[in-house]
Amino acid sequence: MAKHKKFSFTKPNLKKIIHLKSDKSQENDVADTSINSFNTIEVLIIIIVSITFGIVVGVSLSFFRDEYRGEKVSNSLQELITVYQNILNSYYKNIDEKDLADAAIDGMMSSLDDPYSTYMDEENTETFNETVDGSYVGIGITITVDKNGDFSILDVANDSPAEKAKIKKGDVIIDIDGKELDGVSLDEVTTMVKGKEGSKLSLTILRDGKKIKKTVSRGSIDLVSVNSQVYALNNGNAGYISISSFAANTYKQFKKELKKVEDKNIMSLIIDVRSNPGGHLSQTKKILELFIKKNKVLYQVEFKGNKTKIKDQTKTFRSYPVVILVNSSSASASEILAAAFKDSYTNVTILGETTYGKGTVQTAYSLSDGSSLKYTTERWLTPKGKWIDGKGVTPDKEVLLTDEYLENPIAENDLQLQSALDILKKDAS
Protein backbone atom coordinates (compact mmCIF):
# COMPACT_ATOMS: atom_id res chain seq x y z
CA MET A 1 0.00 0.00 0.00
CA ALA A 2 2.61 2.54 1.01
CA LYS A 3 5.29 4.00 -1.16
CA HIS A 4 6.94 5.57 1.85
CA LYS A 5 9.58 3.13 3.06
CA LYS A 6 8.88 3.64 6.72
CA PHE A 7 5.15 3.03 6.60
CA SER A 8 4.77 -0.19 4.58
CA PHE A 9 2.14 -2.39 6.22
CA THR A 10 0.62 -4.59 3.53
CA LYS A 11 3.83 -6.14 2.30
CA PRO A 12 4.87 -9.71 3.28
CA ASN A 13 5.22 -10.36 7.00
CA LEU A 14 8.70 -9.13 7.89
CA LYS A 15 9.10 -11.58 10.74
CA LYS A 16 8.41 -14.44 8.32
CA ILE A 17 10.95 -13.03 5.88
CA ILE A 18 13.63 -13.07 8.58
CA HIS A 19 12.82 -16.69 9.38
CA LEU A 20 12.95 -17.69 5.73
CA LYS A 21 16.32 -16.06 5.39
CA SER A 22 17.78 -18.01 8.30
CA ASP A 23 16.22 -21.32 7.19
CA LYS A 24 16.98 -21.10 3.47
CA SER A 25 20.26 -23.02 3.65
CA GLN A 26 18.60 -25.83 5.61
CA GLU A 27 15.88 -26.19 2.99
CA ASN A 28 18.51 -26.48 0.25
CA ASP A 29 20.48 -29.10 2.20
CA VAL A 30 17.40 -31.29 2.59
CA ALA A 31 16.65 -31.09 -1.13
CA ASP A 32 20.23 -32.05 -2.05
CA THR A 33 20.57 -35.05 0.31
CA SER A 34 17.15 -36.52 -0.50
CA ILE A 35 17.23 -36.44 -4.27
CA ASN A 36 18.11 -40.17 -4.75
CA SER A 37 15.03 -41.40 -2.89
CA PHE A 38 12.54 -39.87 -5.38
CA ASN A 39 11.55 -40.84 -8.89
CA THR A 40 12.15 -38.59 -11.89
CA ILE A 41 8.73 -36.88 -11.76
CA GLU A 42 9.08 -36.19 -8.06
CA VAL A 43 12.56 -34.80 -8.61
CA LEU A 44 11.23 -32.43 -11.28
CA ILE A 45 8.45 -31.30 -8.92
CA ILE A 46 10.96 -30.68 -6.14
CA ILE A 47 13.20 -28.73 -8.50
CA ILE A 48 10.27 -26.57 -9.65
CA VAL A 49 9.13 -25.97 -6.05
CA SER A 50 12.68 -25.15 -4.98
CA ILE A 51 13.16 -22.69 -7.81
CA THR A 52 9.81 -21.05 -7.06
CA PHE A 53 10.63 -20.91 -3.36
CA GLY A 54 14.02 -19.37 -4.12
CA ILE A 55 12.46 -16.70 -6.30
CA VAL A 56 9.87 -15.81 -3.65
CA VAL A 57 12.49 -15.63 -0.92
CA GLY A 58 14.83 -13.65 -3.17
CA VAL A 59 12.17 -11.14 -4.10
CA SER A 60 11.04 -10.86 -0.48
CA LEU A 61 14.58 -10.32 0.76
CA SER A 62 15.22 -7.81 -2.01
CA PHE A 63 12.07 -5.93 -1.02
CA PHE A 64 13.11 -6.11 2.61
CA ARG A 65 16.50 -4.61 1.80
CA ASP A 66 14.96 -1.89 -0.36
CA GLU A 67 12.36 -0.99 2.23
CA TYR A 68 14.74 -0.86 5.17
CA ARG A 69 18.01 -0.06 3.42
CA GLY A 70 19.77 -2.95 5.10
CA GLU A 71 18.96 -1.67 8.58
CA LYS A 72 18.00 -4.12 11.29
CA VAL A 73 14.30 -4.04 12.06
CA SER A 74 13.66 -2.91 15.62
CA ASN A 75 11.86 -5.12 18.14
CA SER A 76 9.07 -2.56 18.37
CA LEU A 77 8.43 -2.69 14.64
CA GLN A 78 8.53 -6.50 14.65
CA GLU A 79 5.95 -6.51 17.43
CA LEU A 80 3.72 -4.09 15.54
CA ILE A 81 3.77 -6.25 12.42
CA THR A 82 3.20 -9.40 14.48
CA VAL A 83 0.11 -7.86 16.11
CA TYR A 84 -1.12 -6.78 12.69
CA GLN A 85 -0.77 -10.31 11.30
CA ASN A 86 -2.24 -11.93 14.42
CA ILE A 87 -5.37 -9.78 14.17
CA LEU A 88 -5.76 -10.60 10.48
CA ASN A 89 -5.25 -14.31 11.02
CA SER A 90 -6.79 -14.98 14.43
CA TYR A 91 -9.49 -12.40 15.18
CA TYR A 92 -12.90 -14.11 15.26
CA LYS A 93 -14.44 -11.75 12.70
CA ASN A 94 -13.27 -11.07 9.17
CA ILE A 95 -11.09 -7.97 9.11
CA ASP A 96 -10.50 -5.82 6.05
CA GLU A 97 -6.73 -5.68 5.61
CA LYS A 98 -6.75 -2.15 4.22
CA ASP A 99 -8.98 -0.83 7.03
CA LEU A 100 -6.62 -2.32 9.60
CA ALA A 101 -3.58 -0.79 7.93
CA ASP A 102 -5.35 2.58 7.69
CA ALA A 103 -6.19 2.43 11.40
CA ALA A 104 -2.58 1.61 12.26
CA ILE A 105 -1.26 4.58 10.27
CA ASP A 106 -3.93 6.88 11.64
CA GLY A 107 -3.08 5.74 15.18
CA MET A 108 0.60 6.50 14.70
CA MET A 109 -0.15 9.95 13.36
CA SER A 110 -2.55 10.66 16.24
CA SER A 111 0.07 9.57 18.79
CA LEU A 112 2.32 12.45 17.66
CA ASP A 113 -0.10 14.88 19.34
CA ASP A 114 0.56 17.32 16.51
CA PRO A 115 -2.43 19.07 14.90
CA TYR A 116 -0.46 19.47 11.66
CA SER A 117 0.53 15.81 11.32
CA THR A 118 -2.39 13.91 9.84
CA TYR A 119 -3.39 10.89 7.80
CA MET A 120 -5.69 11.82 4.91
CA ASP A 121 -7.94 9.41 3.05
CA GLU A 122 -8.15 9.42 -0.74
CA GLU A 123 -10.91 12.05 -0.93
CA ASN A 124 -9.22 14.46 1.48
CA THR A 125 -5.89 13.85 -0.25
CA GLU A 126 -7.40 14.83 -3.60
CA THR A 127 -8.76 18.07 -2.14
CA PHE A 128 -5.46 18.83 -0.41
CA ASN A 129 -3.46 18.17 -3.58
CA GLU A 130 -5.70 20.44 -5.64
CA THR A 131 -5.11 23.23 -3.13
CA VAL A 132 -1.34 22.91 -2.90
CA ASP A 133 -0.82 22.05 -6.58
CA GLY A 134 -2.90 25.02 -7.65
CA SER A 135 -4.78 23.08 -10.30
CA TYR A 136 -7.55 20.56 -10.81
CA VAL A 137 -9.10 18.58 -13.65
CA GLY A 138 -12.51 19.85 -14.68
CA ILE A 139 -14.11 22.28 -17.11
CA GLY A 140 -13.49 25.55 -15.25
CA ILE A 141 -16.83 26.48 -13.71
CA THR A 142 -17.84 27.53 -10.22
CA ILE A 143 -21.25 26.14 -9.26
CA THR A 144 -23.61 27.43 -6.60
CA VAL A 145 -27.15 26.65 -5.48
CA ASP A 146 -29.34 29.66 -6.28
CA LYS A 147 -32.44 30.85 -4.39
CA ASN A 148 -34.62 28.49 -6.44
CA GLY A 149 -32.52 25.50 -5.48
CA ASP A 150 -31.07 25.19 -8.98
CA PHE A 151 -27.40 24.56 -9.78
CA SER A 152 -26.34 27.86 -11.27
CA ILE A 153 -22.93 28.69 -12.76
CA LEU A 154 -21.43 31.43 -10.64
CA ASP A 155 -18.23 31.92 -12.62
CA VAL A 156 -16.40 30.62 -15.69
CA ALA A 157 -12.59 30.55 -15.63
CA ASN A 158 -10.72 32.41 -18.35
CA ASP A 159 -9.43 30.25 -21.20
CA SER A 160 -11.09 27.16 -19.70
CA PRO A 161 -12.88 24.33 -21.56
CA ALA A 162 -16.18 25.79 -20.36
CA GLU A 163 -15.38 29.23 -21.77
CA LYS A 164 -14.31 27.69 -25.07
CA ALA A 165 -17.63 25.79 -25.16
CA LYS A 166 -19.40 29.16 -24.65
CA ILE A 167 -20.87 28.23 -21.29
CA LYS A 168 -21.78 31.43 -19.48
CA LYS A 169 -22.16 32.80 -15.99
CA GLY A 170 -25.80 32.44 -14.92
CA ASP A 171 -26.46 29.26 -16.91
CA VAL A 172 -28.39 26.64 -14.92
CA ILE A 173 -27.27 23.01 -15.13
CA ILE A 174 -30.23 20.65 -15.64
CA ASP A 175 -28.45 17.33 -16.17
CA ILE A 176 -24.95 15.91 -16.40
CA ASP A 177 -24.26 13.02 -18.77
CA GLY A 178 -28.00 12.47 -19.06
CA LYS A 179 -28.56 12.29 -15.30
CA GLU A 180 -31.07 14.77 -13.89
CA LEU A 181 -29.99 16.56 -10.74
CA ASP A 182 -33.14 16.34 -8.59
CA GLY A 183 -32.14 15.32 -5.07
CA VAL A 184 -28.42 15.60 -5.83
CA SER A 185 -26.17 17.63 -3.50
CA LEU A 186 -23.76 20.37 -4.56
CA ASP A 187 -20.79 18.18 -3.59
CA GLU A 188 -22.13 15.37 -5.76
CA VAL A 189 -22.57 17.74 -8.71
CA THR A 190 -19.00 19.00 -8.28
CA THR A 191 -17.73 15.40 -8.25
CA MET A 192 -19.72 14.61 -11.41
CA VAL A 193 -18.16 17.54 -13.25
CA LYS A 194 -14.63 16.45 -12.34
CA GLY A 195 -12.98 13.47 -14.03
CA LYS A 196 -9.97 12.36 -16.02
CA GLU A 197 -8.20 14.89 -18.19
CA GLY A 198 -9.35 14.62 -21.80
CA SER A 199 -12.60 12.83 -20.97
CA LYS A 200 -15.85 14.33 -22.29
CA LEU A 201 -18.71 15.74 -20.25
CA SER A 202 -22.22 16.26 -21.53
CA LEU A 203 -24.27 19.07 -19.98
CA THR A 204 -27.82 20.28 -20.49
CA ILE A 205 -28.10 23.89 -19.41
CA LEU A 206 -30.98 26.29 -19.18
CA ARG A 207 -30.40 29.79 -20.57
CA ASP A 208 -33.14 32.38 -21.08
CA GLY A 209 -35.78 29.67 -20.82
CA LYS A 210 -34.16 27.48 -23.50
CA LYS A 211 -32.42 24.12 -23.03
CA ILE A 212 -28.97 23.92 -24.61
CA LYS A 213 -26.77 20.81 -24.97
CA LYS A 214 -23.04 21.23 -24.41
CA THR A 215 -20.24 18.68 -24.75
CA VAL A 216 -17.01 19.71 -23.03
CA SER A 217 -13.62 17.99 -22.74
CA ARG A 218 -12.20 18.12 -19.24
CA GLY A 219 -8.81 19.76 -18.84
CA SER A 220 -6.33 20.97 -16.25
CA ILE A 221 -7.51 24.22 -14.70
CA ASP A 222 -5.11 26.52 -12.88
CA LEU A 223 -6.43 27.98 -9.65
CA VAL A 224 -5.74 31.70 -9.40
CA SER A 225 -3.96 32.54 -6.15
CA VAL A 226 -2.57 35.96 -7.09
CA ASN A 227 -4.36 39.14 -8.15
CA SER A 228 -3.11 42.68 -8.64
CA GLN A 229 -4.11 46.24 -9.32
CA VAL A 230 -2.62 49.72 -9.18
CA TYR A 231 -3.72 52.63 -7.00
CA ALA A 232 -2.95 56.16 -8.17
CA LEU A 233 -1.59 58.28 -5.33
CA ASN A 234 -0.78 61.98 -5.45
CA ASN A 235 2.91 61.10 -5.29
CA GLY A 236 3.00 58.16 -7.71
CA ASN A 237 1.39 54.80 -8.31
CA ALA A 238 1.21 52.09 -5.66
CA GLY A 239 1.02 48.47 -6.70
CA TYR A 240 -1.21 46.01 -4.87
CA ILE A 241 -0.78 42.21 -5.03
CA SER A 242 -2.89 39.79 -3.03
CA ILE A 243 -1.81 36.18 -2.45
CA SER A 244 -4.59 33.85 -1.30
CA SER A 245 -2.35 30.79 -0.87
CA PHE A 246 1.12 29.55 -1.75
CA ALA A 247 0.30 26.85 -4.29
CA ALA A 248 2.81 25.22 -6.63
CA ASN A 249 2.12 27.85 -9.31
CA THR A 250 1.89 30.92 -7.03
CA TYR A 251 5.41 32.22 -7.73
CA LYS A 252 4.79 32.12 -11.47
CA GLN A 253 1.56 34.05 -11.03
CA PHE A 254 3.16 36.51 -8.59
CA LYS A 255 6.07 37.26 -10.92
CA LYS A 256 3.64 37.92 -13.76
CA GLU A 257 1.50 40.27 -11.65
CA LEU A 258 4.57 42.03 -10.25
CA LYS A 259 5.77 42.79 -13.77
CA LYS A 260 2.30 44.01 -14.66
CA VAL A 261 2.21 46.57 -11.84
CA GLU A 262 5.86 47.57 -12.24
CA ASP A 263 5.21 48.26 -15.92
CA LYS A 264 2.83 50.97 -14.65
CA ASN A 265 5.70 52.76 -12.92
CA ILE A 266 4.79 52.01 -9.32
CA MET A 267 6.70 53.79 -6.58
CA SER A 268 5.69 51.36 -3.83
CA LEU A 269 3.91 48.05 -3.28
CA ILE A 270 1.34 46.44 -0.98
CA ILE A 271 1.49 42.64 -0.57
CA ASP A 272 -1.73 41.29 0.95
CA VAL A 273 -1.50 37.87 2.66
CA ARG A 274 -4.54 38.31 4.89
CA SER A 275 -6.37 35.02 5.50
CA ASN A 276 -3.67 33.20 3.54
CA PRO A 277 -3.26 29.77 5.21
CA GLY A 278 0.18 29.10 3.71
CA GLY A 279 1.35 26.38 1.35
CA HIS A 280 4.57 25.60 -0.48
CA LEU A 281 7.63 26.96 1.29
CA SER A 282 9.54 26.94 -2.01
CA GLN A 283 7.08 29.41 -3.51
CA THR A 284 7.47 31.77 -0.56
CA LYS A 285 11.25 31.57 -0.86
CA LYS A 286 11.19 32.42 -4.57
CA ILE A 287 8.94 35.43 -3.97
CA LEU A 288 11.22 36.69 -1.19
CA GLU A 289 14.23 36.37 -3.50
CA LEU A 290 12.65 38.96 -5.79
CA PHE A 291 12.95 41.58 -3.04
CA ILE A 292 15.67 40.77 -0.53
CA LYS A 293 19.39 41.30 -1.17
CA LYS A 294 21.85 38.50 -1.75
CA ASN A 295 23.22 36.75 1.37
CA LYS A 296 20.46 38.14 3.57
CA VAL A 297 18.72 35.48 5.69
CA LEU A 298 15.22 34.65 4.50
CA TYR A 299 14.36 32.28 7.36
CA GLN A 300 15.89 29.49 9.39
CA VAL A 301 14.92 25.83 9.74
CA GLU A 302 15.59 23.64 12.75
CA PHE A 303 15.69 19.83 12.68
CA LYS A 304 16.32 18.02 15.97
CA GLY A 305 18.25 20.97 17.38
CA ASN A 306 20.32 21.69 14.26
CA LYS A 307 19.63 25.10 12.73
CA THR A 308 20.21 26.07 9.11
CA LYS A 309 20.02 29.61 7.78
CA ILE A 310 18.32 29.87 4.40
CA LYS A 311 19.86 32.83 2.58
CA ASP A 312 19.04 34.68 -0.61
CA GLN A 313 21.47 33.49 -3.29
CA THR A 314 20.14 35.67 -6.13
CA LYS A 315 21.28 39.03 -7.43
CA THR A 316 17.71 40.30 -7.80
CA PHE A 317 16.36 42.73 -5.20
CA ARG A 318 14.11 45.75 -4.82
CA SER A 319 14.24 48.77 -2.53
CA TYR A 320 10.95 50.65 -2.90
CA PRO A 321 8.60 50.91 0.12
CA VAL A 322 6.55 47.78 0.81
CA VAL A 323 3.58 47.26 3.14
CA ILE A 324 2.61 43.71 4.10
CA LEU A 325 -1.05 43.27 5.10
CA VAL A 326 -1.66 40.49 7.65
CA ASN A 327 -4.42 39.31 9.96
CA SER A 328 -5.03 36.58 12.52
CA SER A 329 -5.64 34.05 9.72
CA SER A 330 -2.32 34.70 7.99
CA ALA A 331 -0.47 31.48 8.77
CA SER A 332 2.63 29.43 8.07
CA ALA A 333 4.18 30.47 4.73
CA SER A 334 2.40 33.83 5.01
CA GLU A 335 4.13 34.39 8.34
CA ILE A 336 7.47 33.36 6.86
CA LEU A 337 7.03 36.02 4.19
CA ALA A 338 6.02 38.70 6.71
CA ALA A 339 8.86 37.83 9.12
CA ALA A 340 11.45 37.80 6.33
CA PHE A 341 10.42 41.27 5.16
CA LYS A 342 10.37 42.51 8.75
CA ASP A 343 13.90 41.28 9.53
CA SER A 344 15.67 41.47 6.16
CA TYR A 345 14.05 44.24 4.06
CA THR A 346 15.03 47.82 4.72
CA ASN A 347 11.83 49.69 3.81
CA VAL A 348 8.80 47.74 5.02
CA THR A 349 5.79 48.11 7.29
CA ILE A 350 3.85 45.11 8.56
CA LEU A 351 0.25 46.29 9.03
CA GLY A 352 -2.92 44.69 10.36
CA GLU A 353 -3.28 42.15 13.17
CA THR A 354 -0.94 39.67 14.86
CA THR A 355 -0.71 36.59 12.66
CA TYR A 356 -1.85 33.03 13.43
CA GLY A 357 1.36 31.69 14.93
CA LYS A 358 2.36 28.47 13.15
CA GLY A 359 6.07 27.80 13.35
CA THR A 360 6.42 24.34 11.82
CA VAL A 361 6.95 22.90 8.35
CA GLN A 362 5.17 19.79 7.09
CA THR A 363 6.03 17.22 4.43
CA ALA A 364 3.28 15.44 2.50
CA TYR A 365 3.76 11.93 1.15
CA SER A 366 1.32 10.07 -1.11
CA LEU A 367 0.57 6.41 -0.51
CA SER A 368 -0.19 3.94 -3.30
CA ASP A 369 -3.93 3.69 -2.53
CA GLY A 370 -4.47 7.43 -3.00
CA SER A 371 -4.30 8.35 0.68
CA SER A 372 -1.43 10.37 2.12
CA LEU A 373 0.48 11.44 5.19
CA LYS A 374 1.25 15.01 6.20
CA TYR A 375 3.68 15.27 9.07
CA THR A 376 5.88 17.88 10.70
CA THR A 377 9.53 17.65 9.72
CA GLU A 378 11.03 20.98 10.83
CA ARG A 379 10.54 24.12 12.87
CA TRP A 380 11.03 27.37 11.03
CA LEU A 381 12.49 30.48 12.66
CA THR A 382 12.57 34.12 11.60
CA PRO A 383 15.81 35.45 10.09
CA LYS A 384 16.79 36.62 13.59
CA GLY A 385 16.12 33.16 15.05
CA LYS A 386 12.75 33.75 16.73
CA TRP A 387 10.20 30.91 16.84
CA ILE A 388 6.74 32.44 16.42
CA ASP A 389 4.71 29.28 17.08
CA GLY A 390 1.67 30.16 19.20
CA LYS A 391 2.71 33.83 19.17
CA GLY A 392 2.53 35.02 15.59
CA VAL A 393 4.21 37.93 13.85
CA THR A 394 3.37 41.25 15.51
CA PRO A 395 2.56 44.04 13.05
CA ASP A 396 4.50 47.30 13.10
CA LYS A 397 1.16 49.07 12.97
CA GLU A 398 -1.98 47.43 14.34
CA VAL A 399 -5.14 48.27 12.40
CA LEU A 400 -8.44 46.42 12.84
CA LEU A 401 -11.22 46.11 10.31
CA THR A 402 -14.51 47.82 11.06
CA ASP A 403 -18.03 46.37 11.08
CA GLU A 404 -18.74 48.51 8.04
CA TYR A 405 -16.18 46.53 6.02
CA LEU A 406 -17.48 43.20 7.27
CA GLU A 407 -20.97 44.18 6.12
CA ASN A 408 -19.77 45.64 2.82
CA PRO A 409 -16.23 44.41 1.96
CA ILE A 410 -15.15 46.96 -0.62
CA ALA A 411 -11.80 48.74 -0.89
CA GLU A 412 -13.21 52.04 0.38
CA ASN A 413 -14.30 50.31 3.62
CA ASP A 414 -11.05 48.38 4.04
CA LEU A 415 -9.36 50.35 6.82
CA GLN A 416 -6.21 48.21 6.64
CA LEU A 417 -5.79 48.81 2.92
CA GLN A 418 -6.53 52.52 3.26
CA SER A 419 -4.00 52.79 6.12
CA ALA A 420 -1.40 51.10 3.91
CA LEU A 421 -2.04 53.59 1.13
CA ASP A 422 -1.73 56.46 3.62
CA ILE A 423 1.68 55.16 4.73
CA LEU A 424 2.88 54.89 1.13
CA LYS A 425 1.74 58.45 0.41
CA LYS A 426 3.97 59.71 3.19
CA ASP A 427 6.92 57.39 2.36
CA ALA A 428 7.03 58.48 -1.26
CA SER A 429 6.62 62.20 -0.54
CSV table of C-alpha atoms in Angstrom, one decimal, residues 75-221:
chain,number,residue,atom,x,y,z
A,75,ASN,CA,11.9,-5.1,18.1
A,76,SER,CA,9.1,-2.6,18.4
A,77,LEU,CA,8.4,-2.7,14.6
A,78,GLN,CA,8.5,-6.5,14.7
A,79,GLU,CA,5.9,-6.5,17.4
A,80,LEU,CA,3.7,-4.1,15.5
A,81,ILE,CA,3.8,-6.2,12.4
A,82,THR,CA,3.2,-9.4,14.5
A,83,VAL,CA,0.1,-7.9,16.1
A,84,TYR,CA,-1.1,-6.8,12.7
A,85,GLN,CA,-0.8,-10.3,11.3
A,86,ASN,CA,-2.2,-11.9,14.4
A,87,ILE,CA,-5.4,-9.8,14.2
A,88,LEU,CA,-5.8,-10.6,10.5
A,89,ASN,CA,-5.2,-14.3,11.0
A,90,SER,CA,-6.8,-15.0,14.4
A,91,TYR,CA,-9.5,-12.4,15.2
A,92,TYR,CA,-12.9,-14.1,15.3
A,93,LYS,CA,-14.4,-11.8,12.7
A,94,ASN,CA,-13.3,-11.1,9.2
A,95,ILE,CA,-11.1,-8.0,9.1
A,96,ASP,CA,-10.5,-5.8,6.0
A,97,GLU,CA,-6.7,-5.7,5.6
A,98,LYS,CA,-6.8,-2.1,4.2
A,99,ASP,CA,-9.0,-0.8,7.0
A,100,LEU,CA,-6.6,-2.3,9.6
A,101,ALA,CA,-3.6,-0.8,7.9
A,102,ASP,CA,-5.3,2.6,7.7
A,103,ALA,CA,-6.2,2.4,11.4
A,104,ALA,CA,-2.6,1.6,12.3
A,105,ILE,CA,-1.3,4.6,10.3
A,106,ASP,CA,-3.9,6.9,11.6
A,107,GLY,CA,-3.1,5.7,15.2
A,108,MET,CA,0.6,6.5,14.7
A,109,MET,CA,-0.1,10.0,13.4
A,110,SER,CA,-2.6,10.7,16.2
A,111,SER,CA,0.1,9.6,18.8
A,112,LEU,CA,2.3,12.4,17.7
A,113,ASP,CA,-0.1,14.9,19.3
A,114,ASP,CA,0.6,17.3,16.5
A,115,PRO,CA,-2.4,19.1,14.9
A,116,TYR,CA,-0.5,19.5,11.7
A,117,SER,CA,0.5,15.8,11.3
A,118,THR,CA,-2.4,13.9,9.8
A,119,TYR,CA,-3.4,10.9,7.8
A,120,MET,CA,-5.7,11.8,4.9
A,121,ASP,CA,-7.9,9.4,3.1
A,122,GLU,CA,-8.2,9.4,-0.7
A,123,GLU,CA,-10.9,12.0,-0.9
A,124,ASN,CA,-9.2,14.5,1.5
A,125,THR,CA,-5.9,13.9,-0.3
A,126,GLU,CA,-7.4,14.8,-3.6
A,127,THR,CA,-8.8,18.1,-2.1
A,128,PHE,CA,-5.5,18.8,-0.4
A,129,ASN,CA,-3.5,18.2,-3.6
A,130,GLU,CA,-5.7,20.4,-5.6
A,131,THR,CA,-5.1,23.2,-3.1
A,132,VAL,CA,-1.3,22.9,-2.9
A,133,ASP,CA,-0.8,22.0,-6.6
A,134,GLY,CA,-2.9,25.0,-7.7
A,135,SER,CA,-4.8,23.1,-10.3
A,136,TYR,CA,-7.5,20.6,-10.8
A,137,VAL,CA,-9.1,18.6,-13.7
A,138,GLY,CA,-12.5,19.9,-14.7
A,139,ILE,CA,-14.1,22.3,-17.1
A,140,GLY,CA,-13.5,25.5,-15.2
A,141,ILE,CA,-16.8,26.5,-13.7
A,142,THR,CA,-17.8,27.5,-10.2
A,143,ILE,CA,-21.3,26.1,-9.3
A,144,THR,CA,-23.6,27.4,-6.6
A,145,VAL,CA,-27.2,26.7,-5.5
A,146,ASP,CA,-29.3,29.7,-6.3
A,147,LYS,CA,-32.4,30.8,-4.4
A,148,ASN,CA,-34.6,28.5,-6.4
A,149,GLY,CA,-32.5,25.5,-5.5
A,150,ASP,CA,-31.1,25.2,-9.0
A,151,PHE,CA,-27.4,24.6,-9.8
A,152,SER,CA,-26.3,27.9,-11.3
A,153,ILE,CA,-22.9,28.7,-12.8
A,154,LEU,CA,-21.4,31.4,-10.6
A,155,ASP,CA,-18.2,31.9,-12.6
A,156,VAL,CA,-16.4,30.6,-15.7
A,157,ALA,CA,-12.6,30.6,-15.6
A,158,ASN,CA,-10.7,32.4,-18.3
A,159,ASP,CA,-9.4,30.2,-21.2
A,160,SER,CA,-11.1,27.2,-19.7
A,161,PRO,CA,-12.9,24.3,-21.6
A,162,ALA,CA,-16.2,25.8,-20.4
A,163,GLU,CA,-15.4,29.2,-21.8
A,164,LYS,CA,-14.3,27.7,-25.1
A,165,ALA,CA,-17.6,25.8,-25.2
A,166,LYS,CA,-19.4,29.2,-24.7
A,167,ILE,CA,-20.9,28.2,-21.3
A,168,LYS,CA,-21.8,31.4,-19.5
A,169,LYS,CA,-22.2,32.8,-16.0
A,170,GLY,CA,-25.8,32.4,-14.9
A,171,ASP,CA,-26.5,29.3,-16.9
A,172,VAL,CA,-28.4,26.6,-14.9
A,173,ILE,CA,-27.3,23.0,-15.1
A,174,ILE,CA,-30.2,20.7,-15.6
A,175,ASP,CA,-28.5,17.3,-16.2
A,176,ILE,CA,-24.9,15.9,-16.4
A,177,ASP,CA,-24.3,13.0,-18.8
A,178,GLY,CA,-28.0,12.5,-19.1
A,179,LYS,CA,-28.6,12.3,-15.3
A,180,GLU,CA,-31.1,14.8,-13.9
A,181,LEU,CA,-30.0,16.6,-10.7
A,182,ASP,CA,-33.1,16.3,-8.6
A,183,GLY,CA,-32.1,15.3,-5.1
A,184,VAL,CA,-28.4,15.6,-5.8
A,185,SER,CA,-26.2,17.6,-3.5
A,186,LEU,CA,-23.8,20.4,-4.6
A,187,ASP,CA,-20.8,18.2,-3.6
A,188,GLU,CA,-22.1,15.4,-5.8
A,189,VAL,CA,-22.6,17.7,-8.7
A,190,THR,CA,-19.0,19.0,-8.3
A,191,THR,CA,-17.7,15.4,-8.3
A,192,MET,CA,-19.7,14.6,-11.4
A,193,VAL,CA,-18.2,17.5,-13.2
A,194,LYS,CA,-14.6,16.4,-12.3
A,195,GLY,CA,-13.0,13.5,-14.0
A,196,LYS,CA,-10.0,12.4,-16.0
A,197,GLU,CA,-8.2,14.9,-18.2
A,198,GLY,CA,-9.4,14.6,-21.8
A,199,SER,CA,-12.6,12.8,-21.0
A,200,LYS,CA,-15.8,14.3,-22.3
A,201,LEU,CA,-18.7,15.7,-20.2
A,202,SER,CA,-22.2,16.3,-21.5
A,203,LEU,CA,-24.3,19.1,-20.0
A,204,THR,CA,-27.8,20.3,-20.5
A,205,ILE,CA,-28.1,23.9,-19.4
A,206,LEU,CA,-31.0,26.3,-19.2
A,207,ARG,CA,-30.4,29.8,-20.6
A,208,ASP,CA,-33.1,32.4,-21.1
A,209,GLY,CA,-35.8,29.7,-20.8
A,210,LYS,CA,-34.2,27.5,-23.5
A,211,LYS,CA,-32.4,24.1,-23.0
A,212,ILE,CA,-29.0,23.9,-24.6
A,213,LYS,CA,-26.8,20.8,-25.0
A,214,LYS,CA,-23.0,21.2,-24.4
A,215,THR,CA,-20.2,18.7,-24.8
A,216,VAL,CA,-17.0,19.7,-23.0
A,217,SER,CA,-13.6,18.0,-22.7
A,218,ARG,CA,-12.2,18.1,-19.2
A,219,GLY,CA,-8.8,19.8,-18.8
A,220,SER,CA,-6.3,21.0,-16.3
A,221,ILE,CA,-7.5,24.2,-14.7
